[in-house]
Every structure is written in C-alpha cells, then in structure tokens.
XYZ file of C-alpha atoms in Angstrom:
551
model
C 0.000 0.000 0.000
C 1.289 3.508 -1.086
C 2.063 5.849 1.924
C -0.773 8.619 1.565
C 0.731 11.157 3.942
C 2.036 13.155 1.125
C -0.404 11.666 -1.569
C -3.035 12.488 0.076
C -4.457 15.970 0.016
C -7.010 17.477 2.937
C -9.013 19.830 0.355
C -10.707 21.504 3.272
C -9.393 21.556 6.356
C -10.602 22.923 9.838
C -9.993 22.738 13.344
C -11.545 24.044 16.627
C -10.454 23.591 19.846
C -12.486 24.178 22.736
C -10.464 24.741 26.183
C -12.583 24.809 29.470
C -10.812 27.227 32.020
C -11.668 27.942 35.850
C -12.814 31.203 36.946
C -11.350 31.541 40.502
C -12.747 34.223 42.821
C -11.883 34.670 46.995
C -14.475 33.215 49.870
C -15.556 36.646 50.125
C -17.764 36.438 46.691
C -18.509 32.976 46.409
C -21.804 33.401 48.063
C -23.270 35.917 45.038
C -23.444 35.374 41.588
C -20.396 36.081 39.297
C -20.649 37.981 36.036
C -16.987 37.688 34.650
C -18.645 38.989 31.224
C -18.895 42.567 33.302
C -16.146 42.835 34.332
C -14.512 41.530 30.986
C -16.650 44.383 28.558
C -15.637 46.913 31.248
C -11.468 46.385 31.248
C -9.695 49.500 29.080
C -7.445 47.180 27.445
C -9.761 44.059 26.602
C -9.320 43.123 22.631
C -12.434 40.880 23.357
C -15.534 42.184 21.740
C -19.471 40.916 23.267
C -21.423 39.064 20.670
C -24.752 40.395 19.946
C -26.464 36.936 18.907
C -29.093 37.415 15.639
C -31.815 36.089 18.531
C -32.166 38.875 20.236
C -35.042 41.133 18.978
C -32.812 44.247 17.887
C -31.461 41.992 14.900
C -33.280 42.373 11.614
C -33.013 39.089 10.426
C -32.925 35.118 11.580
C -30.542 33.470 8.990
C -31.255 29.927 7.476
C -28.437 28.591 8.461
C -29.443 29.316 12.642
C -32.841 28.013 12.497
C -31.718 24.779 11.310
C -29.352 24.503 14.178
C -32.250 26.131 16.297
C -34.873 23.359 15.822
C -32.404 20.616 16.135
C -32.725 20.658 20.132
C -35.161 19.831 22.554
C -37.293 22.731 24.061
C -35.548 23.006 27.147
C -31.682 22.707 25.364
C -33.340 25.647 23.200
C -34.019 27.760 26.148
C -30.137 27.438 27.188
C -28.671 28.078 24.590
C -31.068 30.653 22.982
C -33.174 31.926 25.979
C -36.490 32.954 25.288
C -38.106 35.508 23.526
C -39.969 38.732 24.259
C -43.006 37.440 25.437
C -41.584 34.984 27.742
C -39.059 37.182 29.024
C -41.846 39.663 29.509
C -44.378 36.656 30.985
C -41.561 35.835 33.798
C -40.167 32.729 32.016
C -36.728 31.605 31.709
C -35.524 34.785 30.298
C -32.365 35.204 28.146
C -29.431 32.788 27.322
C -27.120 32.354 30.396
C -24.490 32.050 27.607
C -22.402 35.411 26.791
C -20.013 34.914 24.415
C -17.170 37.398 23.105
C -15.120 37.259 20.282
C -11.550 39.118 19.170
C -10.932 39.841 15.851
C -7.059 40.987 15.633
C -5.619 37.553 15.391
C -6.046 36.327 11.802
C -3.399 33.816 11.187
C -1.654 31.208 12.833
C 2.098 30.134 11.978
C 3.090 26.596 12.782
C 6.971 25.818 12.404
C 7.614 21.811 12.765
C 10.476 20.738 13.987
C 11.364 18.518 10.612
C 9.225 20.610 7.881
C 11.828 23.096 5.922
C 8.142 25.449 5.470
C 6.259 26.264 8.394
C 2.183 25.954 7.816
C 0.045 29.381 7.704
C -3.427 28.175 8.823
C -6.103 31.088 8.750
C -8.160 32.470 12.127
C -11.990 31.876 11.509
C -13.317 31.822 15.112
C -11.666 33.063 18.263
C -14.462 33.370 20.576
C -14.983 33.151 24.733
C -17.842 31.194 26.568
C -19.437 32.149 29.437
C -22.308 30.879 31.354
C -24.731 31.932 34.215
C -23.593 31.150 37.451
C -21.116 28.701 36.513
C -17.628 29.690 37.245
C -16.248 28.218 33.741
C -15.347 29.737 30.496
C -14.939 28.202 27.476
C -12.262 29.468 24.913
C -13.520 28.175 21.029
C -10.472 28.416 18.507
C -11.307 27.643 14.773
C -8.468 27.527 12.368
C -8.493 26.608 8.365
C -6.927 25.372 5.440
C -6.841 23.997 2.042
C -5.167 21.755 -0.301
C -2.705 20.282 2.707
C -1.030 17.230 2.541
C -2.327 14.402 5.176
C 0.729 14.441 6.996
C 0.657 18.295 7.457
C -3.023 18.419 8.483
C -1.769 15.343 11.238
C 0.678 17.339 12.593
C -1.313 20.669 13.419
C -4.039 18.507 15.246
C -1.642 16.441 17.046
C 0.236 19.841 18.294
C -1.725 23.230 18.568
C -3.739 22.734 21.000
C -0.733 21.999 23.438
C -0.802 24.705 26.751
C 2.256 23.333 27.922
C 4.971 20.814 27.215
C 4.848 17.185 28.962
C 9.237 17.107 28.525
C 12.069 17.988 26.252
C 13.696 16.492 24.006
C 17.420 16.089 23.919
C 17.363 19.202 21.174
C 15.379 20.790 23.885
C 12.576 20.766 22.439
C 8.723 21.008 23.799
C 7.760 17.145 23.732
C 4.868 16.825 21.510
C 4.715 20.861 21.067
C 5.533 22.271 17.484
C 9.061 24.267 17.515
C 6.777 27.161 17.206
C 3.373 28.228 17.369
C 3.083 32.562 16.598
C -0.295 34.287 16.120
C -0.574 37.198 13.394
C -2.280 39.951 12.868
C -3.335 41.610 9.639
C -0.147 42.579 8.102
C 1.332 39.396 8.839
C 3.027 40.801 11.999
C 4.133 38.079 15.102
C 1.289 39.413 18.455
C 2.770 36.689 20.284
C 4.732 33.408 19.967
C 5.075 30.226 22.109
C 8.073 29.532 24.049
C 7.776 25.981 24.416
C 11.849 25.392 24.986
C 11.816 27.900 27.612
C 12.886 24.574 30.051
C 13.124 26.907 33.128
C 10.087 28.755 33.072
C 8.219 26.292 33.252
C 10.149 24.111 35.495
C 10.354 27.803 37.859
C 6.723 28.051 37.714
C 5.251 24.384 38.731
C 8.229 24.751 41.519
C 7.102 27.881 43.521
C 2.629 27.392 42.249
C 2.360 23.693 42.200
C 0.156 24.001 39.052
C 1.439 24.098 34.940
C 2.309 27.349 33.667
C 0.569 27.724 30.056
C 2.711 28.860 27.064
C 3.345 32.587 26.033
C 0.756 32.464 23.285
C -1.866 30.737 25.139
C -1.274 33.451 27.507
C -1.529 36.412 25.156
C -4.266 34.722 23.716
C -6.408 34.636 26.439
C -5.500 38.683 28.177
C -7.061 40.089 30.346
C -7.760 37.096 31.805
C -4.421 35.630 33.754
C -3.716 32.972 35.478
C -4.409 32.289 38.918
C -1.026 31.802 40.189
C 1.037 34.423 38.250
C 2.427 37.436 39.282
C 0.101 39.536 36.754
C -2.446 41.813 37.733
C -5.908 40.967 36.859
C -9.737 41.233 37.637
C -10.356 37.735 35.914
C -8.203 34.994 36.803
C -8.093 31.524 35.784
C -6.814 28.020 35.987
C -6.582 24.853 33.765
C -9.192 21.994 34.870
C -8.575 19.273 32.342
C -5.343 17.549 30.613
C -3.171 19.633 29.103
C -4.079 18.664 25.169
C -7.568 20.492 24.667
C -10.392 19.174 23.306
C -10.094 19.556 19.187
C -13.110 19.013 16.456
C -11.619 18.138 12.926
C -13.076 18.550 9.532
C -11.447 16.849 6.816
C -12.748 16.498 2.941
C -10.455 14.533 0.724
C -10.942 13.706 -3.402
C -11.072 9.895 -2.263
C -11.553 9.117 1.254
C -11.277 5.616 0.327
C -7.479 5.866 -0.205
C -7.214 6.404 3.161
C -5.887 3.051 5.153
C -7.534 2.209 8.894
C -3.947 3.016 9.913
C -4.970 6.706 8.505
C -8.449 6.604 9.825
C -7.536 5.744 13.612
C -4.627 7.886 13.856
C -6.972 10.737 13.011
C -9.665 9.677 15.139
C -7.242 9.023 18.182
C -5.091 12.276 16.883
C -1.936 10.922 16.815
C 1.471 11.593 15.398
C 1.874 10.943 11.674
C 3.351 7.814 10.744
C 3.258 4.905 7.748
C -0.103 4.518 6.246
C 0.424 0.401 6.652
C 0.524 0.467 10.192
C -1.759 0.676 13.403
C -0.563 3.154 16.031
C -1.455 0.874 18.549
C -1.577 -3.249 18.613
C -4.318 -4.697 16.678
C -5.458 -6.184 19.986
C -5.981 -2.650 21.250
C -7.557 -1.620 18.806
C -9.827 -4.626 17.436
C -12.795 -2.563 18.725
C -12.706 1.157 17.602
C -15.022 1.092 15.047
C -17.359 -0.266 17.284
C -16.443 2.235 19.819
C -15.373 4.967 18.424
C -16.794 5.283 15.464
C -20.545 6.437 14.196
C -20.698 4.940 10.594
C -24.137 6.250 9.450
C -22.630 7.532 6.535
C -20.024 4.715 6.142
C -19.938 2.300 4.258
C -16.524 0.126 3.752
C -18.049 -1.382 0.439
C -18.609 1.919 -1.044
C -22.066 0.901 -2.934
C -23.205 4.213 -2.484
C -21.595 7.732 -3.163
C -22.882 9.503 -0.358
C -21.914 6.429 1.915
C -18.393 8.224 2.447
C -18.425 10.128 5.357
C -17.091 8.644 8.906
C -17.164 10.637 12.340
C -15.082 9.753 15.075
C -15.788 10.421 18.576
C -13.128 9.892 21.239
C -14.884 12.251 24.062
C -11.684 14.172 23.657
C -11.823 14.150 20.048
C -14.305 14.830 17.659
C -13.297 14.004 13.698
C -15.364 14.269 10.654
C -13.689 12.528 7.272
C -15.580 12.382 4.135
C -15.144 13.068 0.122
C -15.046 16.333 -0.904
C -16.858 15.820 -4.452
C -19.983 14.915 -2.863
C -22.636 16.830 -1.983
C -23.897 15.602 1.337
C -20.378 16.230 2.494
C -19.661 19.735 1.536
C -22.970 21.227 1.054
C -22.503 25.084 2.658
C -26.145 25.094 3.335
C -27.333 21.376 4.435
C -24.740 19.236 3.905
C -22.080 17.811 7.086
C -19.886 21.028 6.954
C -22.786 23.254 7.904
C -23.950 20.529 10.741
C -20.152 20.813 11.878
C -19.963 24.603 11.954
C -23.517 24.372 13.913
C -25.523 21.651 15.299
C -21.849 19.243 15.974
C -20.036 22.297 17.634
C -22.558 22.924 20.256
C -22.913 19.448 21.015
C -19.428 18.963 21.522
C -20.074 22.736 23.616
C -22.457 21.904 25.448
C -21.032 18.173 26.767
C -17.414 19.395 27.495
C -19.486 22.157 29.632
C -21.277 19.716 31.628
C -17.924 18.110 32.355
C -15.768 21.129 33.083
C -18.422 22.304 35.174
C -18.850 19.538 37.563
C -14.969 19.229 37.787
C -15.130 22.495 38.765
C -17.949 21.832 41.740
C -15.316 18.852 42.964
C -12.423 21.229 42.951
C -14.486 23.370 45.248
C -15.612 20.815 47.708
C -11.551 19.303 47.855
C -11.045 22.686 48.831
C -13.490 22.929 51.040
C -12.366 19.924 53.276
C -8.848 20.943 53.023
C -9.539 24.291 54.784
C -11.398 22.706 57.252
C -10.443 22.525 60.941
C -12.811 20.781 63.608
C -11.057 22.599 66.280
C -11.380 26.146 65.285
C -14.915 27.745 65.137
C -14.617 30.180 62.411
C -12.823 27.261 60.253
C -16.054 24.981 60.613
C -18.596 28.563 59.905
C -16.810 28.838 56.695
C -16.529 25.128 56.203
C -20.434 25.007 56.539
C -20.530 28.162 54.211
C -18.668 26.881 51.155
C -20.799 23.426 51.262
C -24.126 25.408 51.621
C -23.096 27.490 48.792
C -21.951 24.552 46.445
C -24.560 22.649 47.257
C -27.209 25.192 45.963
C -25.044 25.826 42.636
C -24.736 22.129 42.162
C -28.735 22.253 42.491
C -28.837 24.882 40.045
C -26.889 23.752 37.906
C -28.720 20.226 37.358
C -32.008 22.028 36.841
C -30.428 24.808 34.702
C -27.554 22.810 32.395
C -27.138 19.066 32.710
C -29.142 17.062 29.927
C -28.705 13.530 29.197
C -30.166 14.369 26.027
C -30.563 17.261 24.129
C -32.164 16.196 20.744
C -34.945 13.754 19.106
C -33.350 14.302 16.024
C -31.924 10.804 15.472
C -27.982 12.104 14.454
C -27.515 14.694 17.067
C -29.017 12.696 19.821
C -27.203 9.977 19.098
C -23.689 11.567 18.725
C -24.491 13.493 22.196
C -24.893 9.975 23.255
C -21.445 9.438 22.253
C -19.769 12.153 23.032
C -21.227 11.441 27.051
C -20.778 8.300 26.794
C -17.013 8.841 25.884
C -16.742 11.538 28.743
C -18.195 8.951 30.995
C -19.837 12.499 32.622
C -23.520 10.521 33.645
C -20.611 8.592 35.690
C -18.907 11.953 36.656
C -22.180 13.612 37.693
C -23.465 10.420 39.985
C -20.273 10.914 41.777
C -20.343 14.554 42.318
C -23.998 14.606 43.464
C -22.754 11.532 45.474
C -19.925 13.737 47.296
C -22.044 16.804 47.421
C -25.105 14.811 49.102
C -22.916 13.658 51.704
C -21.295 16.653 52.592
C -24.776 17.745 53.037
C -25.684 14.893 54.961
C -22.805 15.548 57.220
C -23.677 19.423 57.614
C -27.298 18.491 58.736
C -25.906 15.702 60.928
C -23.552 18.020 62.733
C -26.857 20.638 62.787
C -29.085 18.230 64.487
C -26.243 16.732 66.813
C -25.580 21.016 67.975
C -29.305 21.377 68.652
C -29.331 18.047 70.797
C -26.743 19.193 72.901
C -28.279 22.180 73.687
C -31.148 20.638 74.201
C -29.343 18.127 76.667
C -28.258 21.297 78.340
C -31.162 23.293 78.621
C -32.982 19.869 80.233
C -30.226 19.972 82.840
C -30.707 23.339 84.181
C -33.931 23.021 84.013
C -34.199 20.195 86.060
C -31.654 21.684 88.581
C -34.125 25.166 88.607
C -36.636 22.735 88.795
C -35.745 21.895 92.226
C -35.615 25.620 93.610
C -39.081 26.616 91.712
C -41.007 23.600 94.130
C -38.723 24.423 96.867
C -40.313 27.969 97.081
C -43.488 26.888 95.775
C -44.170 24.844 98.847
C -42.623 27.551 100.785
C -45.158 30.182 99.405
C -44.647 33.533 97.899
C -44.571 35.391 100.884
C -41.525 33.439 102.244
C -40.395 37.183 102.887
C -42.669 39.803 103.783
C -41.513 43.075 101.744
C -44.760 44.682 101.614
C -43.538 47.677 103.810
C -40.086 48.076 102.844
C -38.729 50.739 100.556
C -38.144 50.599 97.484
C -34.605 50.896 97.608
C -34.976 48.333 99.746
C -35.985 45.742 97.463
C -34.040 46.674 94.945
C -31.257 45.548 97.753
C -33.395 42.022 97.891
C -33.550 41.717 94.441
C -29.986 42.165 93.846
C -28.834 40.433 96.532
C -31.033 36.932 95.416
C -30.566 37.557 91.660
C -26.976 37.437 91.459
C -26.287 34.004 93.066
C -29.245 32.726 91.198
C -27.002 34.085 87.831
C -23.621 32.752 88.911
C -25.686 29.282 89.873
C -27.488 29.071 86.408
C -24.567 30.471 84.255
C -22.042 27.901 86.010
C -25.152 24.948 85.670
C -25.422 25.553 82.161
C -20.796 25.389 82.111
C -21.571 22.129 84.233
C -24.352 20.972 82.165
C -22.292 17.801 80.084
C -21.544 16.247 83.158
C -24.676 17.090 84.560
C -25.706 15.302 82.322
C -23.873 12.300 82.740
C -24.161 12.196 86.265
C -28.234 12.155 85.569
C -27.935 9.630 83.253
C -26.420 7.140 85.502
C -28.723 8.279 88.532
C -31.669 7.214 86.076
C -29.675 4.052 85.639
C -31.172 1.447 87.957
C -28.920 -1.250 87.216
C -25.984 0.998 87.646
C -24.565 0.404 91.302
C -24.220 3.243 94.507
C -20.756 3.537 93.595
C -20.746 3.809 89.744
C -23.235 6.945 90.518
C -20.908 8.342 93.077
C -17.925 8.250 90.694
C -20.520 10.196 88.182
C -21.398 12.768 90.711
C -17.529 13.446 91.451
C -16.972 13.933 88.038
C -19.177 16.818 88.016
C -16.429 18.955 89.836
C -13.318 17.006 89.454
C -12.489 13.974 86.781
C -12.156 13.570 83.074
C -15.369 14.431 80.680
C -17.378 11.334 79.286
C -16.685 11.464 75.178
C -20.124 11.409 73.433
C-alpha cells in the first residue's frame, strides 16, 4: 500500500479547539453570583468584543443557516442556549441565554513551524471566541483555524500539536515534547502578536516549583488577556486556571478527493489524533484496537463497500476528540447550506459545547468541595462557619446547575441525539455527575448531621438546668410567695433584695449551664437502675473534678 501522507491531500481543512478554564474568585464572593462577562466588557485594554447573537429582537433578520441549528434541540436545550423571547421574558419565564459569548478579531493567522518541515504551515483564524455561562464559574475558549489543499501528513501534525498549553518534557534538542518548535499568532499585516516559548525549560520548570500548578505557554497566555492565570504574578480582575489535561479538546473537519485511499492506519490515527506515521501500520496493537469502530466510530454515513456515493463520510468520537472525514466531491459532504460542513460549523459544535461544559463544570464543583475539606479545621470555630458556608453554597449551585444545564439528552433528532450519546458516553460524565452529586449529598448529609447533633446538645443542656431550677421553683413553691414579707419596705430596699437573690441565682445558672455535660452524665447514671451506689458516686464526682465522658 502507497504511503498517503504526502499523496493524500485534505481539500478543506478545519480545526476548533475548545479549552474549558476555571474562573477563581476569593471566599468573600462565592456566596453571590459572578458575572466575569462585566467585568470583561468593562477592562480599558480588553481586545475581546461581546457578541450580539441574531436572537435577540434588535437583529433584523434570523438566517437559514441558525434556524436549522435552532430546531435541532429539545425545548428546554433551546431555552439554554437561545433563551427565550420577548413574550416569555416579559411573561416571567426563563428569560435570556445564560451564555455570553465574546469574540476578538485581531488575530487572523496562525504560523506553525515543525520541527522537521523546511516550510512552516500558515493556517487562517476563523473563530476566536470566549464562553461564558450563568452562574457557573467556567469559560470556554472556542479556537477555529483553516486550510486547504494540505497534505495528510501536514493536516496530522497541526491537530496532534496546537492545541498543546504546555509541554509534557524535552527532548534532547530541547525541544517542547509533543509541542511544534513554534506556534506565533498574526495579525493583519502578517506581523508576530505573540509566539510560544515551548523550549523555555526553566520557566516552566520555575513556575510548577514555587505554584504547584502548569504554567501555560506565552501564546496561550496572550491569547487569552485580560484574563491571567491564577497563580502568576500579573495583575488581573479575571483569573483563571486549567481543569482538564493539558491537550484540549479539538473538532476536525477533513474532505479529501477519495476518502477511500485512506488506510484504517490513517483513519484511527486521526480519530485518536496521533502523530503521523506509515499509512500500513496501526498506532497501537491490533489487539488494542480490534474494537474502535465499534467504539469509536458512528458509521451512518459509512460504508466500507462503497455501494453508495454519499456512503463516504465517517465521524469519530473519542470524548476528547471529535473528527469528521468524508469526500469532498460529494454533496452531502460539503454542502454550505445542508450538507455535514454546515452541521459541523452548527448543530456538531454545540454538542461537543455543550457536553465538554457539563464536564468542566462539575470538575469544577469537585475542585471546590476538595477545597473545602482541606480548609477545614474541627477545632477552630470560624474554620467549621466557613466550612459550613462553602458546602451550603456549592450545594445550591450544584442544584442549580442540574435544573439549569445538565441534559442527558438534548435532541430527538436521530444524528444529534445519538452523537451526544457518544460524546457522554465517551466523557463517561452521567458517571462523573453520579459521583459529584454523590460527594455533594454527603457533605450535606454531614452538615445536617452536625446541625441536628448542635441542637441536641443544647437541648441536653437546657434539660439539665432546668431540672436543677426545677428543684428551687417547688422548693419555694411549697414555701409560698410570701416566704419574705416586703410589703412595707422601701423601694430601695428591694431593689437591695432583688440584687442580693438575683446574682447568686445568675452565677448558679450560668455555672449549671458550664456544668451541664456532666450534669448530664451524672443524671444519666442516677436514672440508671442497674448501675450500682458507687458507679453513681464516681458520676457525681466527676461533676467537679475527673475527666469528661466522650459522646
């Protein structure tokens, strides 16, 4: 078989990658509802730019193009990713989209330089856009590039490597392990904005050193201003930090004259996105890979036999990857207007959106309860109040954010529901979302546990001083009212009286109530009748002198 890695030629050629960041605030704010989008639109140097989506009733027009993509979900997906309209705003409904996204326009091109190509590759900037969503402290960065008429190998090597944030190790050239030599964004007149510095050994190494955490690449960084990382030494309203593996999610769209040229050794090393290599071999052993079609791979348009023209189109899901193949003569492939590169540019997109959302999010609820219970110290008061705080306050976004954002299934339409399948099922986020609301639920648990276990002791308490008052109420009772006659004193008099009985009655109650746990226990074990003289003796000595019962 002839190697097709420079035979074959991507026609069209596109890539997005979608990278799920952190918003990270202090305790003090956690408790009210962040709008990083605010503070974004408001920063003097922001390139970013607020999207005004064609939805929203000052547009003139609804395009073809986002109605189809509109009636593809489910009502209630609909209303999250579109809101609702003017009546239903105005009726008290679910109002507008929690989604605000922003875009920046000044980036056009990208320059790849590989570390064994003589040419670098100049891809073009379609899409640079940021996600944000309601109450969620996640954003989503979406980063579309395209090409044409590149050879296999080329197109292999730009999905295996740009979406890299930081090296994994260097090389013994001292290069960026799986990184390109260089990755530069340019503006319109072809001039460098910012450029990668993947062989920069001792940054990095510096950075994980004194933070603990990766420290993401120059251009990334650039990229991505005003936001800045958590960690760093930059000033900055938003800050962030990296939730998932350092590779970020990619979609791929690749037409070629004949897809059937391409070998399964060419097929799986796109779906998996892996390094280039011969077009006879596997990248993995046959016995790993014996099931990825199965797996992997959603063959409605596929069909090995080729009986049928259309039947040339694979997409392969990995949960990390999403990869669309096809022919680029036919029709159903390419169509602009209903054809699979429209349904990629749409309808595929916010799938892949919406499920890598789902999962960022609820990493980002277990972040917050790990740090929860490692702040937490049982032996200092204002450590357990903020302790109770931060669950409290997770647990009602968690609540929120099942009611508001997390769908099993967001379309009847029988190819978008059943790649969202996929795409979950790859995530393994039902798993993922069992487990938080597992965690959550018992940290919950525990709260109202401790809650009712407080309230019992100080209702243990409050029994024991009443029961000792108990004994001075009858005492007097039987006594009568008129124990003392102080009918015809002064007033002054009986303020003198008053005084004089109330503040021994204070110090008794006040040191009763400090006395009250082994009051307690001493009670308990008077109310014992198998419990000998002696045992209740040793309880009633205790009261004063002795070591507290644990309960």
């Amino acid at each position: 078989m002839a190697d097709n890695l420079q035979s074959s030629i991507v026609r069209d050629f596109r890539q997005t990658l979608l990278w799920p960041i952190q918003l990270m605030r202090d305790d003090h704010s956690l408790d009210t509802v962040h709008c990083p989008w605010n503070t974004l639109s408001a920063s003097p140097d922001s390139p970013w730019l607020e999207i005004k989506d064609e939805f929203l009733q000052s547009s003139p027009h609804l395009s073809e193009a986002r109605y189809q993509e509109f009636v593809t979900f489910l009502p209630f997906a609909q209303r999250f990713l579109y809101g609702e309209g003017k009546h239903g705003r105005e009726s008290g409904g679910y109002g507008e989209s929690p989604i605000h996204i922003f875009t920046r326009t000044d980036i056009r091109q990208v320059r790849i330089t590989l570390h064994d190509e003589p040419q670098p590759i100049l891809l073009h900037v379609l899409h640079v856009e940021l996600y944000f969503f309601f109450d969620i402290d996640v954003a989503m960065l979406a980063f579309e590039v395209t090409g044409t008429d590149l050879p296999l190998k080329s197109a292999m090597e730009v999905m295996y490597r740009l979406g890299r944030t930081y090296p994994n190790y260097w090389d013994d050239t001292g290069e960026g392990g799986h990184c390109a030599q260089s990755i530069e964004w340019l503006d319109y007149q072809g001039k460098v904005m910012a450029r990668s510095d993947y062989e920069d050994k001792a940054r990095y190494l510096a950075y994980v050193k004194e933070n603990h955490v990766p420290c993401v690449s120059l251009h990334w960084l650039a990229l991505l201003h005003p936001l800045v990382p958590h960690y760093s030494g930059q000033e900055g309203a938003l800050r962030y930090r990296e939730i998932e593996y350092q590779r970020m999610p990619l979609m791929a769209y690749l037409s070629f004259d004949d897809v059937s040229q391409l070998s399964r050794g060419d097929l799986i090393r796109l779906g998996l996105v892996c390094q280039p290599w011969h077009s006879e071999t596997l990248p993995f052993t046959e016995h790993f890979l014996q099931e990825f079609e199965k797996y992997n791979c959603y063959d409605r348009y596929w069909d090995e036999a080729r009986q049928d023209p259309w039947s040339t189109t694979r997409i392969m899901c990995t949960g990390q990857n999403f990869v669309v193949v096809g022919s680029h003569q036919h029709r159903v492939f390419t169509n602009e207007k209903t054809g699979i590169k429209r349904h990629y540019q749409n309808q595929y997109f916010l799938l892949f959106l919406i499920a890598h959302f789902q999962k960022a999010a609820l990493l980002m609820l277990s972040d917050r309860m790990v740090q929860a219970i490692s702040r937490l110290d049982i032996q200092r008061e204002d450590s357990v109040k903020a302790f109770r705080a931060r669950i409290r306050q997770a647990t009602a976004v968690f609540l929120r954010f099942t009611h508001r954002y997390w769908f099993e299934n967001v379309s009847d339409q029988a190819v978008a529901k059943d790649l969202f399948a996929l795409i979950l099922r790859q995530l393994d986020s039902v798993s993922l979302f069992e487990k938080t609301r597992r965690r959550i639920m018992d940290m919950a648990e525990y709260l109202e546990g401790e809650e009712i276990k407080r309230q019992a002791d100080t209702v243990v308490r409050l029994t024991v001083v009443t029961i000792l008052g108990l004994i001075g109420t009858m005492t007097s009772g039987l006594l009568g009212m008129n124990l003392i006659d102080l009918t015809q004193t002064s007033l002054l008099e009986k303020m003198g009286y008053f005084t004089l009985v109330f503040i021994p009655v204070s110090v008794l109650t006040f040191y009763t109530v400090i006395k009250s746990r082994r009051l307690s226990q001493f009670l308990d074990a008077l109310s014992n009748e198998g419990a000998g003289l002696r045992y209740k003796l040793a309880k009633f000595r205790n009261v004063w002198l002795g070591k507290l019962d644990e309960q």
